Coordinates of C-alpha atoms and ligand atoms in Angstrom, one line a residue:
M246 CA -5.9 -20.7 27.0
N247 CA -3.2 -19.1 24.9
F248 CA -4.4 -17.0 22.0
K249 CA -2.2 -16.0 19.1
V250 CA -2.5 -13.7 16.2
P251 CA -3.8 -15.8 13.2
R252 CA -1.1 -17.3 10.9
G253 CA -0.2 -14.9 8.1
T254 CA -1.4 -11.8 10.0
Q255 CA 0.3 -9.4 12.3
D256 CA -0.3 -6.9 15.0
I257 CA 1.0 -3.5 14.1
L258 CA 2.5 -2.5 17.5
P259 CA 2.8 1.1 18.7
D260 CA 6.5 1.3 18.0
V261 CA 5.8 0.5 14.4
S262 CA 2.4 1.9 13.7
W263 CA 3.8 5.4 13.4
K264 CA 5.7 4.3 10.3
W265 CA 2.5 3.0 8.8
Q266 CA 0.9 6.4 9.5
R267 CA 3.9 8.2 7.8
V268 CA 3.5 6.0 4.7
E269 CA -0.2 6.6 4.6
K270 CA 0.2 10.3 5.0
I271 CA 2.8 10.5 2.2
A272 CA 0.6 8.4 -0.1
R273 CA -2.5 10.4 0.7
S274 CA -0.8 13.7 0.2
I275 CA 0.6 12.7 -3.2
C276 CA -2.8 11.5 -4.3
D277 CA -4.1 14.9 -3.2
V278 CA -1.5 16.7 -5.3
Y279 CA -2.5 14.5 -8.3
N280 CA -6.2 15.2 -7.7
Y281 CA -7.2 11.7 -6.7
K282 CA -10.0 11.3 -4.2
E283 CA -10.4 8.6 -1.6
I284 CA -13.0 5.9 -2.0
R285 CA -13.9 3.4 0.7
T286 CA -15.6 0.2 -0.2
P287 CA -16.6 -2.8 2.0
I288 CA -14.2 -5.4 3.1
F289 CA -16.3 -8.2 1.6
E290 CA -18.1 -8.5 -1.7
Q291 CA -20.1 -11.1 -3.6
T292 CA -17.8 -13.9 -4.5
E293 CA -18.8 -13.7 -8.1
L294 CA -17.4 -10.2 -8.5
F295 CA -13.9 -11.6 -8.0
Q296 CA -14.5 -14.8 -10.0
R297 CA -15.6 -12.8 -13.0
T298 CA -13.0 -10.1 -12.9
V299 CA -9.8 -11.4 -11.3
G300 CA -10.5 -14.6 -13.3
D301 CA -11.4 -18.2 -12.6
T302 CA -8.0 -19.6 -13.6
T303 CA -5.9 -17.3 -11.4
D304 CA -4.2 -18.3 -8.2
I305 CA -6.2 -15.7 -6.3
V306 CA -9.6 -17.2 -7.2
Q307 CA -8.5 -20.8 -7.3
K308 CA -6.5 -20.9 -4.1
E309 CA -6.3 -17.7 -2.1
M310 CA -9.8 -16.4 -1.4
Y311 CA -11.4 -16.3 2.0
T312 CA -14.9 -17.2 0.9
F313 CA -17.8 -17.9 3.3
T314 CA -21.5 -18.4 3.2
D315 CA -23.3 -15.7 5.2
R316 CA -26.5 -16.4 7.2
G317 CA -28.6 -15.5 4.2
D318 CA -26.9 -18.3 2.2
R319 CA -25.0 -15.9 0.0
S320 CA -21.4 -16.6 -1.0
M321 CA -19.3 -13.7 0.2
T322 CA -15.5 -13.2 -0.1
L323 CA -13.1 -11.0 1.9
R324 CA -11.6 -8.8 -0.8
P325 CA -8.3 -10.1 -2.2
E326 CA -7.7 -6.9 -4.1
G327 CA -9.2 -3.5 -4.5
T328 CA -9.7 -2.8 -8.2
A329 CA -12.8 -5.0 -8.8
P330 CA -14.6 -3.4 -5.8
V331 CA -13.7 0.1 -6.9
V332 CA -14.9 -0.6 -10.5
R333 CA -18.1 -2.3 -9.1
S334 CA -18.7 0.9 -7.2
F335 CA -17.9 3.1 -10.2
V336 CA -20.6 1.2 -12.2
E337 CA -23.1 1.0 -9.4
H338 CA -23.0 4.7 -8.7
K339 CA -22.8 5.6 -12.4
M340 CA -19.6 7.5 -11.9
F341 CA -19.2 7.3 -15.7
G342 CA -21.9 10.1 -15.7
Y343 CA -19.7 12.4 -13.6
A344 CA -18.9 15.7 -15.4
D345 CA -15.2 15.3 -14.7
Q346 CA -13.6 12.3 -16.4
P347 CA -11.6 10.3 -15.8
V348 CA -12.7 9.6 -12.3
K349 CA -9.6 9.5 -10.2
L350 CA -9.8 7.4 -7.0
Y351 CA -7.5 6.0 -4.3
Y352 CA -8.1 3.6 -1.5
T353 CA -6.3 1.9 1.3
G354 CA -7.2 -0.9 3.5
P355 CA -6.7 -4.6 4.3
M356 CA -6.8 -7.3 1.6
F357 CA -7.1 -11.0 2.3
R358 CA -5.4 -13.9 0.5
Y359 CA -4.9 -17.4 1.8
E360 CA -1.2 -17.7 1.0
R361 CA 1.8 -19.5 2.4
Q362 CA 3.3 -17.2 4.9
Q363 CA 6.8 -15.9 4.2
A364 CA 8.6 -12.6 4.4
G365 CA 6.6 -10.0 2.6
R366 CA 3.6 -12.3 2.1
Y367 CA 0.8 -12.1 4.5
R368 CA -2.8 -13.4 4.6
Q369 CA -4.0 -10.0 5.7
F370 CA -2.0 -7.1 4.2
V371 CA -2.7 -3.5 3.6
Q372 CA -2.8 -2.1 0.1
F373 CA -2.7 1.4 -1.1
G374 CA -4.1 1.7 -4.6
V375 CA -5.1 4.2 -7.2
E376 CA -7.5 3.9 -10.1
A377 CA -8.2 6.3 -13.0
I378 CA -11.3 5.3 -14.8
G379 CA -12.8 6.7 -17.9
S380 CA -9.9 7.6 -20.1
D381 CA -7.6 5.7 -22.5
D382 CA -5.2 8.5 -22.9
P383 CA -1.7 7.1 -22.7
A384 CA -0.7 10.1 -20.6
I385 CA -2.9 8.9 -17.8
D386 CA -0.9 5.6 -17.8
A387 CA 2.2 7.7 -17.3
E388 CA 0.6 9.8 -14.6
V389 CA -0.5 6.7 -12.6
I390 CA 3.0 5.2 -12.9
E391 CA 4.6 8.5 -11.9
L392 CA 2.4 8.8 -8.9
A393 CA 3.4 5.3 -7.7
M394 CA 7.0 6.1 -8.2
N395 CA 6.7 9.3 -6.3
I396 CA 5.2 7.5 -3.3
Y397 CA 8.3 5.4 -3.0
K398 CA 10.6 8.4 -3.6
K399 CA 8.9 10.5 -0.9
T400 CA 9.3 7.7 1.6
G401 CA 13.0 7.9 1.0
L402 CA 13.4 4.7 -1.1
S403 CA 16.0 5.0 -3.9
D404 CA 16.8 1.4 -4.9
I405 CA 13.7 0.8 -7.0
K406 CA 13.1 0.2 -10.6
L407 CA 10.1 0.3 -12.9
V408 CA 9.4 -2.8 -15.1
L409 CA 7.1 -2.3 -18.0
N410 CA 5.3 -4.4 -20.6
S411 CA 2.3 -4.2 -22.9
L412 CA -0.2 -7.0 -22.9
G413 CA -1.9 -5.5 -26.0
D414 CA -5.5 -5.4 -26.8
K415 CA -7.9 -8.3 -27.3
E416 CA -6.9 -9.0 -30.9
S417 CA -3.2 -9.2 -30.0
R418 CA -3.9 -11.3 -27.0
D419 CA -6.1 -13.7 -29.0
A420 CA -3.3 -14.2 -31.5
H421 CA -0.8 -14.8 -28.8
R422 CA -3.1 -17.2 -27.1
E423 CA -3.3 -19.4 -30.2
A424 CA 0.5 -19.3 -30.4
L425 CA 0.8 -20.3 -26.7
I426 CA -1.6 -23.2 -27.1
A427 CA 0.3 -24.5 -30.1
H428 CA 3.6 -24.1 -28.1
F429 CA 2.5 -25.9 -25.0
S430 CA 0.0 -28.5 -26.0
P431 CA 2.4 -31.1 -27.4
N432 CA 4.1 -31.3 -24.0
I433 CA 1.3 -30.2 -21.6
G434 CA 1.5 -33.6 -19.8
E435 CA 4.8 -32.4 -18.3
F436 CA 3.1 -29.5 -16.6
C437 CA 1.3 -29.3 -13.3
S438 CA -2.5 -29.9 -13.3
D439 CA -3.2 -26.2 -12.9
C440 CA -1.3 -25.5 -16.1
Q441 CA -3.2 -28.3 -17.9
N442 CA -6.4 -26.6 -17.0
R443 CA -5.1 -23.3 -18.0
L444 CA -4.1 -24.4 -21.5
E445 CA -7.5 -24.1 -23.0
K446 CA -9.0 -21.6 -20.6
N447 CA -6.2 -19.1 -20.3
P448 CA -2.7 -20.2 -21.5
L449 CA -1.2 -16.9 -20.6
R450 CA -1.5 -17.9 -17.0
I451 CA 0.9 -20.8 -17.6
L452 CA 3.7 -18.2 -17.9
D453 CA 2.8 -16.9 -14.4
C454 CA 2.9 -20.5 -12.9
K455 CA 5.1 -20.8 -9.8
V456 CA 5.4 -24.6 -10.0
D457 CA 6.6 -24.9 -13.6
R458 CA 8.7 -21.8 -13.6
E459 CA 11.9 -23.7 -14.6
H460 CA 10.4 -25.8 -17.4
P461 CA 12.5 -25.3 -20.6
L462 CA 9.3 -24.6 -22.7
M463 CA 8.8 -21.5 -20.5
K464 CA 11.8 -19.8 -21.9
T465 CA 11.0 -20.5 -25.5
A466 CA 7.3 -19.6 -25.2
P467 CA 6.1 -17.1 -27.8
S468 CA 6.4 -13.6 -26.5
L469 CA 3.4 -11.3 -26.5
A470 CA 5.7 -8.7 -27.9
D471 CA 5.7 -10.4 -31.3
Y472 CA 1.9 -10.5 -31.4
L473 CA 1.0 -6.9 -30.6
N474 CA -1.0 -5.4 -33.4
E475 CA -0.3 -2.0 -34.8
E476 CA -2.7 -0.2 -32.6
S477 CA -1.4 -1.8 -29.4
S478 CA 2.2 -1.1 -30.4
A479 CA 1.4 2.5 -31.1
Y480 CA -0.3 2.8 -27.7
F481 CA 2.7 1.4 -25.9
E482 CA 5.0 3.7 -27.7
K483 CA 2.9 6.7 -26.5
V484 CA 3.0 5.5 -22.9
K485 CA 6.8 5.2 -23.1
N486 CA 7.0 8.6 -24.7
Y487 CA 5.1 10.1 -21.8
L488 CA 7.3 8.3 -19.3
D489 CA 10.3 9.8 -21.1
I490 CA 8.8 13.3 -20.8
A491 CA 8.2 12.7 -17.1
G492 CA 11.9 11.6 -16.8
I493 CA 11.0 8.1 -15.5
E494 CA 13.3 5.3 -16.4
Y495 CA 11.9 1.9 -17.1
E496 CA 13.0 -1.6 -18.0
Y497 CA 11.1 -3.4 -20.7
D498 CA 10.2 -7.0 -19.7
P499 CA 8.1 -8.8 -22.4
N500 CA 7.5 -11.6 -19.9
L501 CA 5.8 -9.5 -17.3
V502 CA 2.4 -11.0 -16.9
R503 CA 0.3 -9.8 -14.1
G504 CA -1.6 -12.3 -11.8
L505 CA -5.0 -11.0 -12.7
D506 CA -7.1 -11.6 -15.8
Y507 CA -8.5 -8.1 -16.3
Y508 CA -5.3 -6.4 -17.5
N509 CA -4.6 -5.3 -21.1
H510 CA -2.2 -2.9 -22.7
T511 CA 0.1 -1.3 -20.1
A512 CA 1.3 -3.6 -17.3
F513 CA 3.9 -2.6 -14.8
E514 CA 5.6 -3.5 -11.6
I515 CA 7.9 -1.5 -9.3
M516 CA 10.6 -3.6 -7.7
S517 CA 13.2 -3.2 -5.0
T518 CA 16.7 -3.6 -6.2
S519 CA 18.2 -3.4 -2.7
K520 CA 20.6 -6.2 -1.9
G521 CA 19.1 -6.4 1.6
F522 CA 15.7 -7.3 0.2
G523 CA 14.3 -10.8 0.4
A524 CA 13.2 -13.1 -2.4
I525 CA 10.0 -11.2 -3.2
T526 CA 11.1 -8.0 -4.8
T527 CA 7.8 -6.7 -6.3
L528 CA 6.6 -3.8 -4.3
C529 CA 3.8 -2.6 -6.5
G530 CA 1.8 -3.9 -9.4
G531 CA -0.5 -2.3 -11.8
G532 CA -1.9 -2.0 -15.3
R533 CA -4.7 -1.0 -17.6
Y534 CA -8.1 -2.8 -17.6
N535 CA -10.2 -1.5 -20.4
G536 CA -12.8 -4.2 -20.4
L537 CA -13.4 -4.4 -16.7
A538 CA -16.4 -2.1 -16.3
E539 CA -18.2 -3.9 -19.1
E540 CA -17.4 -7.2 -17.6
I541 CA -19.4 -6.3 -14.5
G542 CA -22.4 -4.8 -16.4
G543 CA -21.3 -1.2 -16.9
P544 CA -20.7 0.8 -20.0
P545 CA -17.2 0.8 -21.6
A546 CA -14.9 2.7 -19.2
P547 CA -11.2 2.2 -19.8
G548 CA -9.2 2.3 -16.6
I549 CA -5.7 2.0 -15.2
G550 CA -4.4 1.6 -11.7
F551 CA -1.9 0.1 -9.3
A552 CA -1.7 -1.4 -5.8
L553 CA 1.2 -1.5 -3.5
S554 CA 1.4 -3.1 -0.1
I555 CA 2.5 -1.0 2.9
E556 CA 4.2 -4.1 4.4
R557 CA 6.6 -4.5 1.5
L558 CA 7.2 -0.8 1.3
L559 CA 8.3 -0.8 4.9
L560 CA 10.4 -4.0 4.3
A561 CA 12.1 -2.2 1.4
L562 CA 12.9 0.8 3.7
E563 CA 14.5 -1.5 6.2
A564 CA 16.5 -3.2 3.5
E565 CA 17.8 0.1 2.5
E566 CA 18.4 1.0 6.1
K567 CA 16.3 4.1 5.7
S568 CA 13.9 5.5 8.2
F569 CA 11.6 8.5 8.4
T570 CA 13.3 11.6 9.7
D571 CA 10.3 12.7 11.8
E572 CA 10.2 10.0 14.5
P573 CA 7.5 10.6 17.1
S574 CA 8.6 13.0 19.8
L575 CA 7.1 15.1 22.6
D576 CA 7.1 18.9 22.8
V577 CA 7.0 18.8 26.6
Y578 CA 7.4 16.3 29.4
I579 CA 6.4 17.5 32.9
V580 CA 8.4 16.2 35.8
T581 CA 6.7 16.7 39.2
L582 CA 7.8 16.2 42.7
G583 CA 5.1 15.7 45.4
D584 CA 1.4 15.8 45.4
A585 CA 0.9 19.5 45.1
A586 CA 3.3 19.6 42.2
R587 CA 1.5 16.8 40.5
E588 CA -1.8 18.7 40.7
K589 CA -0.2 21.8 39.3
G590 CA 1.5 19.7 36.6
F591 CA -1.8 18.1 35.6
E592 CA -3.4 21.5 35.3
I593 CA -0.5 22.8 33.1
L594 CA -0.6 19.6 31.0
G595 CA -4.2 20.4 30.1
K596 CA -3.2 23.9 29.0
L597 CA -0.3 22.7 26.9
R598 CA -2.5 20.2 25.1
E599 CA -5.2 22.8 24.5
N600 CA -2.5 24.7 22.7
G601 CA -1.7 21.8 20.6
L602 CA 1.6 20.9 22.3
R603 CA 2.3 17.2 22.4
S604 CA 2.9 16.6 26.1
E605 CA 3.1 14.0 28.8
M606 CA 3.6 13.6 32.5
D607 CA 4.5 10.9 35.0
Y608 CA 1.6 8.7 36.2
M609 CA 3.7 6.0 37.9
D610 CA 4.8 8.0 41.0
R611 CA 8.4 7.7 40.0
K612 CA 11.5 9.4 41.3
M613 CA 12.8 12.5 39.5
K614 CA 15.6 10.6 37.8
A615 CA 13.2 8.0 36.4
Q616 CA 10.9 10.7 35.1
M617 CA 13.9 12.4 33.4
K618 CA 14.7 9.1 31.7
S619 CA 11.1 8.9 30.5
A620 CA 11.5 12.3 29.0
D621 CA 14.6 11.2 27.2
R622 CA 13.1 8.1 25.9
L623 CA 10.0 10.0 24.6
K624 CA 12.4 12.5 22.9
A625 CA 10.9 15.4 24.7
H626 CA 12.2 18.8 23.4
H627 CA 11.5 20.5 26.7
V628 CA 11.1 19.3 30.3
I629 CA 9.2 21.2 32.9
V630 CA 10.2 20.6 36.5
I631 CA 7.7 21.4 39.2
G632 CA 8.6 21.0 42.9
E633 CA 7.2 22.4 46.1
D634 CA 8.9 25.8 45.7
E635 CA 7.7 26.2 42.2
V636 CA 4.1 25.5 43.3
N637 CA 4.3 28.2 46.0
E638 CA 5.8 30.8 43.6
N639 CA 3.4 29.8 40.7
V640 CA 6.4 29.2 38.4
V641 CA 8.1 26.2 36.6
Q642 CA 11.6 25.3 35.7
L643 CA 11.7 25.1 31.9
K644 CA 14.6 23.1 30.5
S645 CA 15.5 22.9 26.8
M646 CA 16.8 19.4 26.1
A647 CA 18.6 20.6 23.0
D648 CA 21.1 22.8 24.8
G649 CA 20.4 22.0 28.5
E650 CA 19.5 25.6 29.2
Q651 CA 17.1 26.0 32.1
K652 CA 15.1 29.0 33.2
K653 CA 12.4 29.9 35.6
V654 CA 9.2 31.1 34.0
T655 CA 5.8 31.9 35.3
V656 CA 2.9 29.7 34.5
D657 CA 1.3 32.5 32.5
E658 CA 4.4 33.0 30.4
L659 CA 4.9 29.3 29.8
I660 CA 2.9 28.8 26.6
G661 CA 4.4 31.9 25.0
E662 CA 7.9 30.8 25.9
L663 CA 7.3 27.3 24.5
E664 CA 5.9 28.6 21.2
K665 CA 9.1 30.6 20.6
Ligands
ATP526 P1 2.9 -11.8 -6.0 O1 3.4 -12.1 -7.4 O2 4.0 -11.3 -5.1 O3 2.1 -12.8 -5.4 P2 0.6 -10.4 -7.0 O4 0.8 -10.3 -8.4 O5 -0.3 -11.4 -6.4 O6 2.0 -10.4 -6.2 P3 -1.0 -8.0 -6.9 O7 -2.2 -8.7 -6.8 O8 -0.5 -7.3 -8.1 O9 0.2 -9.0 -6.4 O10 -0.9 -7.0 -5.7 C1 -0.2 -5.7 -5.8 C2 0.8 -5.6 -4.7 O11 0.3 -6.0 -3.4 C3 2.0 -6.5 -4.8 O12 3.0 -5.9 -5.7 C4 2.5 -6.6 -3.4 O13 3.2 -5.4 -3.1 C5 1.3 -6.6 -2.6 N1 0.9 -8.0 -2.2 C6 0.3 -8.9 -2.9 N2 0.1 -10.0 -2.2 C7 0.6 -9.7 -0.9 C8 0.7 -10.5 0.3 N3 0.2 -11.7 0.4 N4 1.3 -9.9 1.3 C9 1.8 -8.6 1.2 N5 1.7 -7.9 0.1 C10 1.1 -8.4 -1.0
MG527 MG1 0.1 -13.3 -5.5

C-alpha cells in the first residue's frame, strides 16, 4: 500500500518548517507590539455559521466547504476562514462587554477549502489573521492595514502593493445592487448558471465570477464608487487620510470585491508585484464587517480584519529571492573518537544544553572526517573534539569555525569559554 499526502495538502518538511516558524514569530511579535492578543477557536464549526456569514452565494459556501455530518447528526464544517469563528466567539463570550474596546485579536491555523490545486492554492492552508472588533473609527482600519503591511516588510518582502476600495454602507450597496440588476438582467442568459442565480440574490458576486471574467458587460458594470452615499465617502476619505499619515501608499481599485458577503466600507488586498510570482498575486485580503456580529445574534459590533496565508507569503519571498537571515545553526557540534570519548562527549552535551547552547553530537559511529562534515552542514559555530588523550586529561579541543582557531580548554572552563 502506497499512501500519499491528500491532494491539495502538503507536508511541511524540516528543511522548510523553520521558515514557517520565522513567519509566525514575526507576525506574532508585530501583533504583540500593536497590542493584539491571540485567540484559538476550533477547527470545525456548525455549518450554518459559514452559510449565514460568508454567504450562500459565495464560492466558498457553494463549492469549497468540507462539510460532514457528525455522529450526532449535526452538520459540521472544517473552517474555510477565521473571521466568522472569531466573531462567533466574540458574541458567545460577550467580549462586547470587555472594558477595553475594541477587542483586538489575532489567530493562526489551518483553513480548509475544496479548491482546484495550483501554485499558491491549497485545500489546507495556514492563515494568519487579525480582527479588531468594537470600533468604527477609521483610524483602526488604517492600523489593521499598517499591521498587515508590516508583517510583510519584516519578513523582508519589498515588492508588494496595497489595493484599496470602499464597499460603502448598506444604503450605498443597495443602490448599487439595483443598478447591477438593471445592468446585467437583459443579458443574463449569456452568463454562467452561478451568475444567473446571483443576479437576484447577490449581483455584486457576479463581478467576482471567475468564469465570466471576460464578458464585455463586466467592464461596463456600474461601479460602486458612483453609488457611495455621503457618509460612506466621508468614511473612506478618513481611512485614506490615516493611511497617508502612516505613510502607506495605496492603489485605489473600485472593482475590488472581496469573496465574502460580510464586508462593507473598507476592503483591501495586499498583492505581490514581483515578476517571479505566479498567476495568483493576492497575498492578503481584508476589510470591514460592521454587520457581522448582529448577523450571528450579537449586539452591533463593527469590526475590521484581514487574513494572509503563510504559503503565499513564503512563495512571494521565493519569488523575490529573499530568505531569512537567521537560518538554523548550531552553537556546538561535538566530535568524538572512541567509546570513552563518546561517553565524555555525551556528558558535556547535556551540560551545554542545560546552558541553553544548541548542540549536537554524532550518533552514527562515523569517522572523524564525516563528523566534521556534519558539523559543517549543521552550520556549527564551534566544534569540540574529544579523543582518548583529551578524556585522560579532562580537556577538550575547542575549535571556532569562523576563524579556524583551536585551543585546549578544561571541561570546567568550557561553558564560560563558549559564552564569550
Ligand atoms: P482568492 O481570490 O485567491 O481565491 P480569497 O478571496 O478566496 O482569495 P480570502 O478568503 O480573502 O481569499 O483569504 C485571505 C487570504 O488567504 C488570501 O489573500 C490568500 O493569501 C489566502 N488564501 C485563500 N485561499 C487560499 C488557498 N486555497 N490556499 C492558500 N492560500 C489561500
Ligand atoms: Mg478563493
